[in-house]
PDB file of C-alpha atoms in Angstrom:
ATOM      1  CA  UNK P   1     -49.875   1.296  17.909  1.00 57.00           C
ATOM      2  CA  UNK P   2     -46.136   0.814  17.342  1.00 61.00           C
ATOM      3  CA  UNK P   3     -43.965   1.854  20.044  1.00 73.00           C
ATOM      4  CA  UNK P   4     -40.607   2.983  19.271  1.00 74.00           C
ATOM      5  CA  UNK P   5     -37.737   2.824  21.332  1.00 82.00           C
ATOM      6  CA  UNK P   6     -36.293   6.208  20.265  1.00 86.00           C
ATOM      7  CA  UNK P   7     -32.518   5.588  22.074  1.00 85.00           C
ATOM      8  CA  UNK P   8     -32.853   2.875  20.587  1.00 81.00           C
ATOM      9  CA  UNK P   9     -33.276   4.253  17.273  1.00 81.00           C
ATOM     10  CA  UNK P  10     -31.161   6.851  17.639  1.00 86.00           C
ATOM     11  CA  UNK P  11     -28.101   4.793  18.195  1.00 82.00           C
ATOM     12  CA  UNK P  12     -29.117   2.316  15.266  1.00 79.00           C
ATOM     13  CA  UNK P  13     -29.269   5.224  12.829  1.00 80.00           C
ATOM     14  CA  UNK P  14     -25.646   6.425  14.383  1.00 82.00           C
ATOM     15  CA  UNK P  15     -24.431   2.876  13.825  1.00 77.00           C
ATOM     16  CA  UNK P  16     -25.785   3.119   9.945  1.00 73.00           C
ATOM     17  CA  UNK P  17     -24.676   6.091   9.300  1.00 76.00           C
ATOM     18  CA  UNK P  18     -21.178   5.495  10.591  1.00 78.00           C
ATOM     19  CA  UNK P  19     -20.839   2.056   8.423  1.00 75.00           C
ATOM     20  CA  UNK P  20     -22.267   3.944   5.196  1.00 68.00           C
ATOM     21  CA  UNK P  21     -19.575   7.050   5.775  1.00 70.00           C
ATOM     22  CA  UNK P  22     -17.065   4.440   6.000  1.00 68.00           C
ATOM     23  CA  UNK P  23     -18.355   2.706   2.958  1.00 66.00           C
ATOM     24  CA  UNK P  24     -18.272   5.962   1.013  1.00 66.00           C
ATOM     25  CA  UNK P  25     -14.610   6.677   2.147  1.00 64.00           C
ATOM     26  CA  UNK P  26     -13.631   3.070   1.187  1.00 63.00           C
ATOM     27  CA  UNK P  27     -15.453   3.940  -2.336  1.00 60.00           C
ATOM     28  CA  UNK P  28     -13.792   7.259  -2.566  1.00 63.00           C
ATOM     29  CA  UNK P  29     -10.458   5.768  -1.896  1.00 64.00           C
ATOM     30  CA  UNK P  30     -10.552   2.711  -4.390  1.00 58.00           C
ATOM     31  CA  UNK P  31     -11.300   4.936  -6.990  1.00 57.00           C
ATOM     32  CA  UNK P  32      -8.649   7.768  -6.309  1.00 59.00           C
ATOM     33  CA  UNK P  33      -6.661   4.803  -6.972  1.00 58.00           C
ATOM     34  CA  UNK P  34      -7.927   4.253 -10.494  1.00 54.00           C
ATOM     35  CA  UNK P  35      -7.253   8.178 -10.905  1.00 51.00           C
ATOM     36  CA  UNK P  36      -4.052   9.232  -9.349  1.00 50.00           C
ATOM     37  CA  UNK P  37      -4.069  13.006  -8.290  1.00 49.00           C
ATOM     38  CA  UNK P  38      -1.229  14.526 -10.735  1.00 50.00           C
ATOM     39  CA  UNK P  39       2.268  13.933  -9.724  1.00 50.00           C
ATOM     40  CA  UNK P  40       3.604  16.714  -8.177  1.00 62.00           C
ATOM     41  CA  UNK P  41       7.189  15.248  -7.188  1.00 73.00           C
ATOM     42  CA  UNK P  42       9.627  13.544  -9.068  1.00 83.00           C
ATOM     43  CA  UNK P  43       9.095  10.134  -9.231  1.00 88.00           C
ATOM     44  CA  UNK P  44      12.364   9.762  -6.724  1.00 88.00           C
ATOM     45  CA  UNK P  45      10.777  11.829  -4.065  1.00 88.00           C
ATOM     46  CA  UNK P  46       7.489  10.160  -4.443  1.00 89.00           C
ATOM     47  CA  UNK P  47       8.959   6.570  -3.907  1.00 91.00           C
ATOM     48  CA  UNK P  48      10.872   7.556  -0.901  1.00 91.00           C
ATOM     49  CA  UNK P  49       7.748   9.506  -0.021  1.00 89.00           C
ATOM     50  CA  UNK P  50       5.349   6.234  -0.535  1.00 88.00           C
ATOM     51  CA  UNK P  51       7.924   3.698   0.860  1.00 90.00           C
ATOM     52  CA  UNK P  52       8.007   6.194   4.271  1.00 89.00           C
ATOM     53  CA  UNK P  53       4.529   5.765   5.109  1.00 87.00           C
ATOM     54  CA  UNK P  54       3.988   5.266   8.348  1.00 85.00           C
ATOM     55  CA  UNK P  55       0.476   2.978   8.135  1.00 84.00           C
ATOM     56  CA  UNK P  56       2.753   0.835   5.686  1.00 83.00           C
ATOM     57  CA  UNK P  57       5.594   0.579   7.813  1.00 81.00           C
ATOM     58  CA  UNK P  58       3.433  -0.524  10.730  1.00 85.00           C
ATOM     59  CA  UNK P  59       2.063  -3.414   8.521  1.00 87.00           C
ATOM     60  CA  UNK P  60       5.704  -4.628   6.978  1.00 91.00           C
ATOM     61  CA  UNK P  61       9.122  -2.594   7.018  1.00 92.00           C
ATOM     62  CA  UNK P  62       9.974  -1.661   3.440  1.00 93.00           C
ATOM     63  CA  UNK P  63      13.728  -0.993   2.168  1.00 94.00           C
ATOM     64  CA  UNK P  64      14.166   1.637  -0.801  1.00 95.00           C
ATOM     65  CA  UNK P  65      16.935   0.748  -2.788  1.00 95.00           C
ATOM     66  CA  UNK P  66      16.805   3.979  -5.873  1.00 93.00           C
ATOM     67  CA  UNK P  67      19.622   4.139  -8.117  1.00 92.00           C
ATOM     68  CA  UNK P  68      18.357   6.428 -10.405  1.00 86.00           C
ATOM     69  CA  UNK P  69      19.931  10.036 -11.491  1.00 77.00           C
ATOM     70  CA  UNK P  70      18.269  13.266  -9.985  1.00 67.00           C
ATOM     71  CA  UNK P  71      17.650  14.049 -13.404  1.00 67.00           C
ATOM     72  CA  UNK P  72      15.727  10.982 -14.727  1.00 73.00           C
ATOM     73  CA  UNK P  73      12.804  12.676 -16.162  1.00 76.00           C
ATOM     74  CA  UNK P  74       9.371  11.183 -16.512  1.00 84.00           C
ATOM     75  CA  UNK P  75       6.094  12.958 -17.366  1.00 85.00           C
ATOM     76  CA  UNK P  76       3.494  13.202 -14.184  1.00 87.00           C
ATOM     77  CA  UNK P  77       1.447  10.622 -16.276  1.00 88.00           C
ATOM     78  CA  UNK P  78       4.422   8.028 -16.119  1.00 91.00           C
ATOM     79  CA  UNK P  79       4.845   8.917 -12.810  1.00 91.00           C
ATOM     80  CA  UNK P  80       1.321   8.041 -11.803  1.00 91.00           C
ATOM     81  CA  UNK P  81       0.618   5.085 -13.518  1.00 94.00           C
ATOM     82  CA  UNK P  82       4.453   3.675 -11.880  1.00 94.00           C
ATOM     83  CA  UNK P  83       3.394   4.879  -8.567  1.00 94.00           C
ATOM     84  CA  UNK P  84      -0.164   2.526  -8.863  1.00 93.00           C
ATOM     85  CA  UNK P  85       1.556  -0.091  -9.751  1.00 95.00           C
ATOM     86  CA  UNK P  86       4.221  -0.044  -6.491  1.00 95.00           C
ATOM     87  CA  UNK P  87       1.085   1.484  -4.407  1.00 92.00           C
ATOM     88  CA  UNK P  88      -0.949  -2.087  -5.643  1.00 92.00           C
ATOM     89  CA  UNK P  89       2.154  -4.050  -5.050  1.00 93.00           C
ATOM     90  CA  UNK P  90       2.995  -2.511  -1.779  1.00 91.00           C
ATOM     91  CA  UNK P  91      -0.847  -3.176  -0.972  1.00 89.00           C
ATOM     92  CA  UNK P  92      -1.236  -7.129  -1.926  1.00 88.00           C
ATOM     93  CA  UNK P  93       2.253  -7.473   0.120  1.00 89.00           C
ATOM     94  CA  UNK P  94       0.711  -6.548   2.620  1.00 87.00           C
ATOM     95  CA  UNK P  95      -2.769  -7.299   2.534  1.00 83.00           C
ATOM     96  CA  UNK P  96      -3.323 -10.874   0.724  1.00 84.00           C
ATOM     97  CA  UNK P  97       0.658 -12.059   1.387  1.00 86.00           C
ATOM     98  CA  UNK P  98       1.095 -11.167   4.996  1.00 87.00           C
ATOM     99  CA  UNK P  99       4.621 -10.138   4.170  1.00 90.00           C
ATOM    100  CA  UNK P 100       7.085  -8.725   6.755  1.00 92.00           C
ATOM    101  CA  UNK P 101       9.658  -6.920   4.669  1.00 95.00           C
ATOM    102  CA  UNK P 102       9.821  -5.910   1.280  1.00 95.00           C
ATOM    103  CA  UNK P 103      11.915  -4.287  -0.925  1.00 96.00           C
ATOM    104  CA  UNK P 104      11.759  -1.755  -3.469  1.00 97.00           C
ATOM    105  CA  UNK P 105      14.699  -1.498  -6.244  1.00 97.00           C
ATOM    106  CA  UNK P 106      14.648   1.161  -9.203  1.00 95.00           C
ATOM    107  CA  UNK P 107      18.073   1.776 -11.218  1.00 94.00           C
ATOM    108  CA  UNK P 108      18.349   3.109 -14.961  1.00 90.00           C
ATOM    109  CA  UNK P 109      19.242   0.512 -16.938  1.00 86.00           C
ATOM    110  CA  UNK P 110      20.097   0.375 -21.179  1.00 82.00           C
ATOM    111  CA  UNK P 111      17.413   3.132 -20.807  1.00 84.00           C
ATOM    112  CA  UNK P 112      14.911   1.943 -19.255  1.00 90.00           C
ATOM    113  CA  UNK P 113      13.462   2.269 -15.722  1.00 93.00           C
ATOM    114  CA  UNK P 114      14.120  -1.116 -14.065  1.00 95.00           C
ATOM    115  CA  UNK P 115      11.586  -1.573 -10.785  1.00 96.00           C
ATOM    116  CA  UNK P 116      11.554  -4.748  -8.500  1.00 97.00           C
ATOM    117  CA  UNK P 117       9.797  -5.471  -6.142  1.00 96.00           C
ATOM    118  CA  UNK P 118       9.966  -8.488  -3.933  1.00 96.00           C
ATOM    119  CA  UNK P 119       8.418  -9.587  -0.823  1.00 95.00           C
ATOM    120  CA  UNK P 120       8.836 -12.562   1.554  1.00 93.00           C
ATOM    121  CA  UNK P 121       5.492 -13.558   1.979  1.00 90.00           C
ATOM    122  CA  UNK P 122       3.081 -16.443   1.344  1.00 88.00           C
ATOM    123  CA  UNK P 123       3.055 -15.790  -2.826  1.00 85.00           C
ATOM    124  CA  UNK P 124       0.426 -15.985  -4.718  1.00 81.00           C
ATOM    125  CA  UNK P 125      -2.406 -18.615  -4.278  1.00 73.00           C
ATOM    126  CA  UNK P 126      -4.423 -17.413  -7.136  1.00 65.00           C
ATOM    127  CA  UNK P 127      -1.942 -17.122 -10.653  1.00 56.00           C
ATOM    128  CA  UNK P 128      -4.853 -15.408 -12.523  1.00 59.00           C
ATOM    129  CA  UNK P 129      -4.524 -13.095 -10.074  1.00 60.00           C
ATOM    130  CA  UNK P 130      -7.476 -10.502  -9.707  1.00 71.00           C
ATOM    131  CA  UNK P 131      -8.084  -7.142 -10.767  1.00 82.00           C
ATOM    132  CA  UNK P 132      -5.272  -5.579  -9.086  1.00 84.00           C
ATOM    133  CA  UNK P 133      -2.805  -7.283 -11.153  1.00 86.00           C
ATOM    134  CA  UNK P 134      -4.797  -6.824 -14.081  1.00 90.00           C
ATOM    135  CA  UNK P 135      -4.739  -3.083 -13.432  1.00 91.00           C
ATOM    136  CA  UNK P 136      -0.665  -3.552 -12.868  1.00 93.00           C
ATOM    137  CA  UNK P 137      -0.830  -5.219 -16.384  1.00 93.00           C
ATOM    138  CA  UNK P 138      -2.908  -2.552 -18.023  1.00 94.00           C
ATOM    139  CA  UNK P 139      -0.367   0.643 -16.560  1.00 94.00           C
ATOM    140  CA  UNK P 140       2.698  -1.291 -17.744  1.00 95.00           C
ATOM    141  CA  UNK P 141       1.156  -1.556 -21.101  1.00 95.00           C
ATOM    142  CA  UNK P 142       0.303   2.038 -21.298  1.00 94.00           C
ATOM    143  CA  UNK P 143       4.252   2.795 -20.152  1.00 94.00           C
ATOM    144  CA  UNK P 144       5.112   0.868 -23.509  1.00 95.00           C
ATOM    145  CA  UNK P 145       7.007  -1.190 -20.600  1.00 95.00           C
ATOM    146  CA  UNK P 146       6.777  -5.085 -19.708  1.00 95.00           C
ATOM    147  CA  UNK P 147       5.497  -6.483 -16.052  1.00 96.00           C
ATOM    148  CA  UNK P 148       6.603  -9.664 -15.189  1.00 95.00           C
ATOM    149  CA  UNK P 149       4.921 -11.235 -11.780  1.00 93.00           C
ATOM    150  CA  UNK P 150       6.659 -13.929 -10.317  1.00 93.00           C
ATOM    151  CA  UNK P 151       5.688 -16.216  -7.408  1.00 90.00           C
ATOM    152  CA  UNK P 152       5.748 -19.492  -5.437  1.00 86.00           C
ATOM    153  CA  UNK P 153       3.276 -20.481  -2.575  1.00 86.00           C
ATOM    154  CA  UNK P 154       5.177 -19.701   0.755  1.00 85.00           C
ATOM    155  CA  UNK P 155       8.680 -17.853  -0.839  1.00 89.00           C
ATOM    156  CA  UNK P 156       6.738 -14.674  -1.642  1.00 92.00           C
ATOM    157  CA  UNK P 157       6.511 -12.365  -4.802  1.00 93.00           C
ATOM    158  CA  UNK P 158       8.371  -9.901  -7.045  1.00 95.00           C
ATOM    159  CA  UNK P 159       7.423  -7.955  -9.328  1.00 96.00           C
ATOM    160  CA  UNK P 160       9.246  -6.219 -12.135  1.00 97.00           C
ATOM    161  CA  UNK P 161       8.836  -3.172 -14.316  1.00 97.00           C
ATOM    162  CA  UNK P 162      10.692  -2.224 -17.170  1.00 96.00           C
ATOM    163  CA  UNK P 163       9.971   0.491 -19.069  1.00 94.00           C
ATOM    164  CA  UNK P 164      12.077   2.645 -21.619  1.00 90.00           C
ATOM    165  CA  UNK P 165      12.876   6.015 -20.519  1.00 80.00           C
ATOM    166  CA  UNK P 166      11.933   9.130 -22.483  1.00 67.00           C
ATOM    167  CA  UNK P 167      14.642  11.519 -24.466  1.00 50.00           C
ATOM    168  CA  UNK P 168      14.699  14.679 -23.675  1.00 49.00           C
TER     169      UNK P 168
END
């Protein structure tokens, strides 16, 4: 006969069932990543929105530097694929780099969107790089834009974006 502790139990399933429902939320997250909701603000508002948030800020202070018109207009796909690029850069500064300040820059130059963005952490200690970057790679490429990633172990990383604005 097998005698079963059932407190015991109880609190072993609890345990389980809280790692799983955090495994499931760490699932659900990583691939709302891959799909960004659509953009519902312009892509001003959403960098001032993503560069105020407060778990980020807790990690690393971030400095928005946006010197682009009111009236720069980019389609909500544009807008989501340049928000997951800052959102991955953003994350690796402050996950893998251990940064303590970055800086975002994003100005309208020769028509294009110009985006930078550096840190002052450790840099990069794989150059392949992983699939983060490749995914940065991949959006740029979609943007008909060019993403240069620049680094050097123990001066940090910047990124740049340059993509070419649309006519209206």
């Amino acid at each position: 006969k097998l005698e079963v502790d059932t407190e015991v139990a109880t609190q072993r399933l609890d345990s389980a069932m809280t790692t799983l429902n955090a495994a499931i939320a760490s699932l659900r997250m990583y691939m709302g990543e891959l799909q960004p909701a659509p953009a519902t603000l312009s892509l001003v508002e959403s960098l001032r929105q993503q560069t105020a948030d407060p778990g980020l800020n807790a990690l690393m202070q971030v400095t928005l530097e946006v010197n682009l018109p009111e009236t720069a207009v980019f389609s909500p796909a544009q807008t989501n694929h340049i928000l997951a690029i800052v959102n991955e850069a953003l994350s690796n500064a402050a996950r893998h780099a251990q940064a303590r300040h970055v800086t975002l820059w994003a100005a309208q130059e020769d028509e294009q969107l110009q985006l930078r963005i550096t840190d002052d952490g450790r840099g990069l200690q794989n150059q392949t790089g992983g699939r983060g970057l490749r995914n940065m790679q991949d959006r740029a490429r979609i943007l008909g834009g060019n993403l240069t990633i620049t680094s050097e172990p123990g001066k940090g990383t910047a990124v740049y974006l340059a993509i070419p604005l649309e006519t209206k």
